[in-house]
Amino acid sequence: MLRFHDATKGAIRLNGIDLRDLSQDDIRGRIAYVPQKAWLFSGTVASNLRFGNEDATEADMLHALEVAQSTFVLDQPQGLDTPVAQGGTNFSGGQRQRLAIARALMKHADLYIFDDSFSALDFKTDAALRHALQDETRDAAVLIIAQRISTILHADQIVVLKDGEIVGLGTHDELMETCEVYRAIAESQMKGGE
């Protein structure tokens, strides 16, 4: 999707346009990517959010923080001007993930890719964030890469991979009926309290 590698068969399209026909700048302007290991830059919370949209207003930033369940920033004495250490080491893993998600939301992208970006969140925060994201991303495509079934439970389409191969495709209910790999993962997580 981000064209680190081009498709060797077929095509990947964004709004009907083959990604190979778009420049890297155009692709980066249309896609917001949040990796599992969220990275923050030294500066402030506001300067990190502005990496997603340099013209962002304070209201834009506050809205993105609210959607990303990151209002803990507002409890800090300096609010949006709270310092951020290189890599965001002065925040917990879950806080870094939520701030990276807020930064992605500032972009108003055509496609949001969340690459296991909810893994450091507790289940309550994860659920609240996913619920808020539904409204915020309703006009965009959303690709979630996840290990937790609860994170993708309500996805329109779930692709199950094993050893780099697609072994299942469908909704949660369909996969529970047709995909042994998916069912085994779901059952093990349900037993484990996830």
Short mmCIF file of C-alpha atoms in Angstrom, two decimals:
data_model
loop_
_atom_site.label_atom_id
_atom_site.label_comp_id
_atom_site.label_asym_id
_atom_site.label_seq_id
_atom_site.Cartn_x
_atom_site.Cartn_y
_atom_site.Cartn_z
CA MET A 1 0.00 0.00 0.00
CA LEU A 2 2.75 2.45 0.87
CA ARG A 3 4.71 1.22 -2.17
CA PHE A 4 7.67 -0.10 -0.28
CA HIS A 5 7.22 -2.86 -2.88
CA ASP A 6 5.09 -2.86 -6.04
CA ALA A 7 2.51 -5.56 -6.67
CA THR A 8 3.94 -8.39 -8.79
CA LYS A 9 0.49 -9.59 -9.86
CA GLY A 10 -2.65 -7.57 -10.33
CA ALA A 11 -2.94 -4.03 -8.99
CA ILE A 12 -3.58 -2.22 -5.75
CA ARG A 13 -5.92 0.71 -6.27
CA LEU A 14 -6.70 3.73 -4.14
CA ASN A 15 -9.96 5.41 -5.16
CA GLY A 16 -9.73 3.48 -8.43
CA ILE A 17 -6.19 4.64 -9.26
CA ASP A 18 -3.37 2.09 -9.56
CA LEU A 19 -0.82 2.96 -6.87
CA ARG A 20 1.96 2.56 -9.45
CA ASP A 21 0.48 5.59 -11.25
CA LEU A 22 0.79 7.80 -8.16
CA SER A 23 3.91 9.54 -6.89
CA GLN A 24 5.24 8.70 -3.43
CA ASP A 25 4.21 12.19 -2.27
CA ASP A 26 0.67 11.68 -3.55
CA ILE A 27 0.42 8.28 -1.85
CA ARG A 28 1.75 9.67 1.43
CA GLY A 29 -0.74 12.52 1.20
CA ARG A 30 -3.66 10.10 0.83
CA ILE A 31 -2.65 7.44 3.36
CA ALA A 32 -2.25 7.72 7.12
CA TYR A 33 -0.20 4.88 8.61
CA VAL A 34 0.13 4.06 12.31
CA PRO A 35 2.63 1.31 13.13
CA GLN A 36 2.48 -0.93 16.19
CA LYS A 37 5.58 0.71 17.62
CA ALA A 38 4.32 4.27 17.60
CA TRP A 39 7.01 6.88 17.18
CA LEU A 40 6.80 10.43 18.47
CA PHE A 41 9.23 13.22 17.68
CA SER A 42 10.93 15.48 20.19
CA GLY A 43 9.01 18.70 20.58
CA THR A 44 5.50 19.11 21.97
CA VAL A 45 2.24 17.25 21.63
CA ALA A 46 1.05 20.03 19.29
CA SER A 47 4.14 19.82 17.06
CA ASN A 48 3.69 16.05 16.81
CA LEU A 49 0.04 16.44 15.82
CA ARG A 50 0.99 19.02 13.21
CA PHE A 51 3.10 16.40 11.42
CA GLY A 52 -0.30 15.10 10.33
CA ASN A 53 -1.54 18.55 9.28
CA GLU A 54 0.73 21.57 9.55
CA ASP A 55 -2.26 23.94 9.31
CA ALA A 56 -4.14 22.33 12.20
CA THR A 57 -5.97 24.61 14.58
CA GLU A 58 -6.16 24.06 18.31
CA ALA A 59 -9.76 22.88 17.84
CA ASP A 60 -8.60 20.33 15.22
CA MET A 61 -5.98 18.99 17.61
CA LEU A 62 -8.37 18.79 20.55
CA HIS A 63 -10.87 16.91 18.40
CA ALA A 64 -8.23 14.39 17.23
CA LEU A 65 -7.08 13.87 20.83
CA GLU A 66 -10.67 13.25 21.90
CA VAL A 67 -11.31 10.69 19.15
CA ALA A 68 -7.99 8.95 19.92
CA GLN A 69 -8.85 8.76 23.63
CA SER A 70 -5.84 10.99 24.35
CA THR A 71 -7.45 13.63 26.53
CA PHE A 72 -4.90 12.72 29.23
CA VAL A 73 -2.83 15.42 27.50
CA LEU A 74 -5.29 18.05 28.69
CA ASP A 75 -4.68 16.96 32.28
CA GLN A 76 -1.03 18.00 31.90
CA PRO A 77 -0.19 21.54 33.08
CA GLN A 78 1.04 22.52 29.61
CA GLY A 79 -1.75 20.81 27.65
CA LEU A 80 -0.94 20.78 23.93
CA ASP A 81 2.45 22.31 24.74
CA THR A 82 3.40 19.30 26.88
CA PRO A 83 6.98 18.33 25.98
CA VAL A 84 7.58 15.10 24.06
CA ALA A 85 10.94 13.35 24.39
CA GLN A 86 12.53 11.79 21.30
CA GLY A 87 10.55 8.61 20.59
CA GLY A 88 7.90 9.67 23.10
CA THR A 89 9.75 7.94 25.92
CA ASN A 90 8.04 10.18 28.48
CA PHE A 91 4.71 8.51 27.63
CA SER A 92 3.52 4.93 28.14
CA GLY A 93 3.21 2.57 25.17
CA GLY A 94 -0.57 3.00 25.09
CA GLN A 95 -0.29 6.79 25.29
CA ARG A 96 2.22 6.81 22.41
CA GLN A 97 -0.12 4.67 20.30
CA ARG A 98 -3.06 6.98 20.99
CA LEU A 99 -1.02 10.11 20.19
CA ALA A 100 0.16 8.51 16.93
CA ILE A 101 -3.46 7.70 16.07
CA ALA A 102 -4.44 11.31 16.83
CA ARG A 103 -1.65 12.48 14.50
CA ALA A 104 -2.94 10.19 11.74
CA LEU A 105 -6.47 11.55 12.19
CA MET A 106 -5.16 15.08 11.60
CA LYS A 107 -4.43 14.05 8.00
CA HIS A 108 -8.04 13.41 6.85
CA ALA A 109 -6.74 10.59 4.65
CA ASP A 110 -8.45 8.44 2.02
CA LEU A 111 -6.99 5.34 3.68
CA TYR A 112 -6.02 4.73 7.30
CA ILE A 113 -3.72 1.80 8.04
CA PHE A 114 -3.56 0.76 11.68
CA ASP A 115 -0.80 -1.86 11.95
CA ASP A 116 -1.51 -3.50 15.31
CA SER A 117 -1.84 0.06 16.62
CA PHE A 118 -4.24 -0.89 19.41
CA SER A 119 -2.06 -3.61 20.97
CA ALA A 120 -0.89 -1.56 23.98
CA LEU A 121 -4.41 -0.38 24.85
CA ASP A 122 -6.58 -1.89 27.54
CA PHE A 123 -9.83 -3.39 26.26
CA LYS A 124 -12.04 -0.52 27.45
CA THR A 125 -9.89 2.14 25.75
CA ASP A 126 -9.55 -0.03 22.63
CA ALA A 127 -13.34 -0.37 22.37
CA ALA A 128 -13.97 3.36 22.96
CA LEU A 129 -11.34 4.31 20.39
CA ARG A 130 -12.64 1.95 17.72
CA HIS A 131 -16.18 3.26 18.30
CA ALA A 132 -15.02 6.88 17.92
CA LEU A 133 -13.00 5.97 14.82
CA GLN A 134 -16.11 4.65 13.05
CA ASP A 135 -17.59 8.14 12.77
CA GLU A 136 -14.26 9.85 12.16
CA THR A 137 -13.22 7.57 9.28
CA ARG A 138 -16.63 6.96 7.71
CA ASP A 139 -15.59 8.56 4.40
CA ALA A 140 -12.29 6.66 4.19
CA ALA A 141 -11.12 3.09 3.86
CA VAL A 142 -9.67 1.56 7.02
CA LEU A 143 -7.22 -1.33 7.11
CA ILE A 144 -6.57 -2.79 10.55
CA ILE A 145 -3.83 -5.35 11.09
CA ALA A 146 -4.49 -7.01 14.42
CA GLN A 147 -3.83 -10.04 16.54
CA ARG A 148 -6.78 -9.43 18.86
CA ILE A 149 -10.09 -10.67 17.50
CA SER A 150 -11.93 -8.01 19.55
CA THR A 151 -10.16 -5.30 17.53
CA ILE A 152 -11.51 -6.55 14.18
CA LEU A 153 -14.73 -8.19 15.34
CA HIS A 154 -17.01 -5.76 13.49
CA ALA A 155 -14.90 -5.29 10.35
CA ASP A 156 -16.70 -5.47 7.00
CA GLN A 157 -14.11 -7.97 5.75
CA ILE A 158 -11.43 -9.92 7.63
CA VAL A 159 -8.48 -11.54 5.89
CA VAL A 160 -6.85 -14.38 7.85
CA LEU A 161 -3.19 -15.04 7.10
CA LYS A 162 -1.10 -18.03 8.11
CA ASP A 163 2.54 -18.29 7.04
CA GLY A 164 1.99 -15.49 4.52
CA GLU A 165 -0.94 -17.22 2.82
CA ILE A 166 -4.62 -16.24 2.90
CA VAL A 167 -6.50 -19.01 4.70
CA GLY A 168 -9.78 -17.19 5.33
CA LEU A 169 -11.84 -14.25 4.12
CA GLY A 170 -15.17 -12.98 5.43
CA THR A 171 -16.92 -11.44 8.41
CA HIS A 172 -16.35 -12.65 11.96
CA ASP A 173 -19.46 -14.83 11.88
CA GLU A 174 -18.57 -16.29 8.48
CA LEU A 175 -15.02 -17.07 9.57
CA MET A 176 -16.18 -18.70 12.79
CA GLU A 177 -18.10 -21.13 10.57
CA THR A 178 -15.60 -21.61 7.73
CA CYS A 179 -12.03 -20.93 8.92
CA GLU A 180 -10.44 -23.32 11.38
CA VAL A 181 -7.42 -21.04 11.97
CA TYR A 182 -9.62 -18.03 12.80
CA ARG A 183 -11.93 -20.08 15.00
CA ALA A 184 -8.97 -21.47 16.97
CA ILE A 185 -7.57 -17.98 17.55
CA ALA A 186 -10.98 -16.63 18.59
CA GLU A 187 -11.63 -19.51 20.97
CA SER A 188 -8.19 -19.23 22.58
CA GLN A 189 -8.66 -15.48 23.11
CA MET A 190 -12.16 -15.97 24.55
CA LYS A 191 -10.77 -18.51 27.03
CA GLY A 192 -7.95 -16.11 27.89
CA GLY A 193 -10.36 -13.25 28.62
CA GLU A 194 -9.65 -11.18 25.52
#
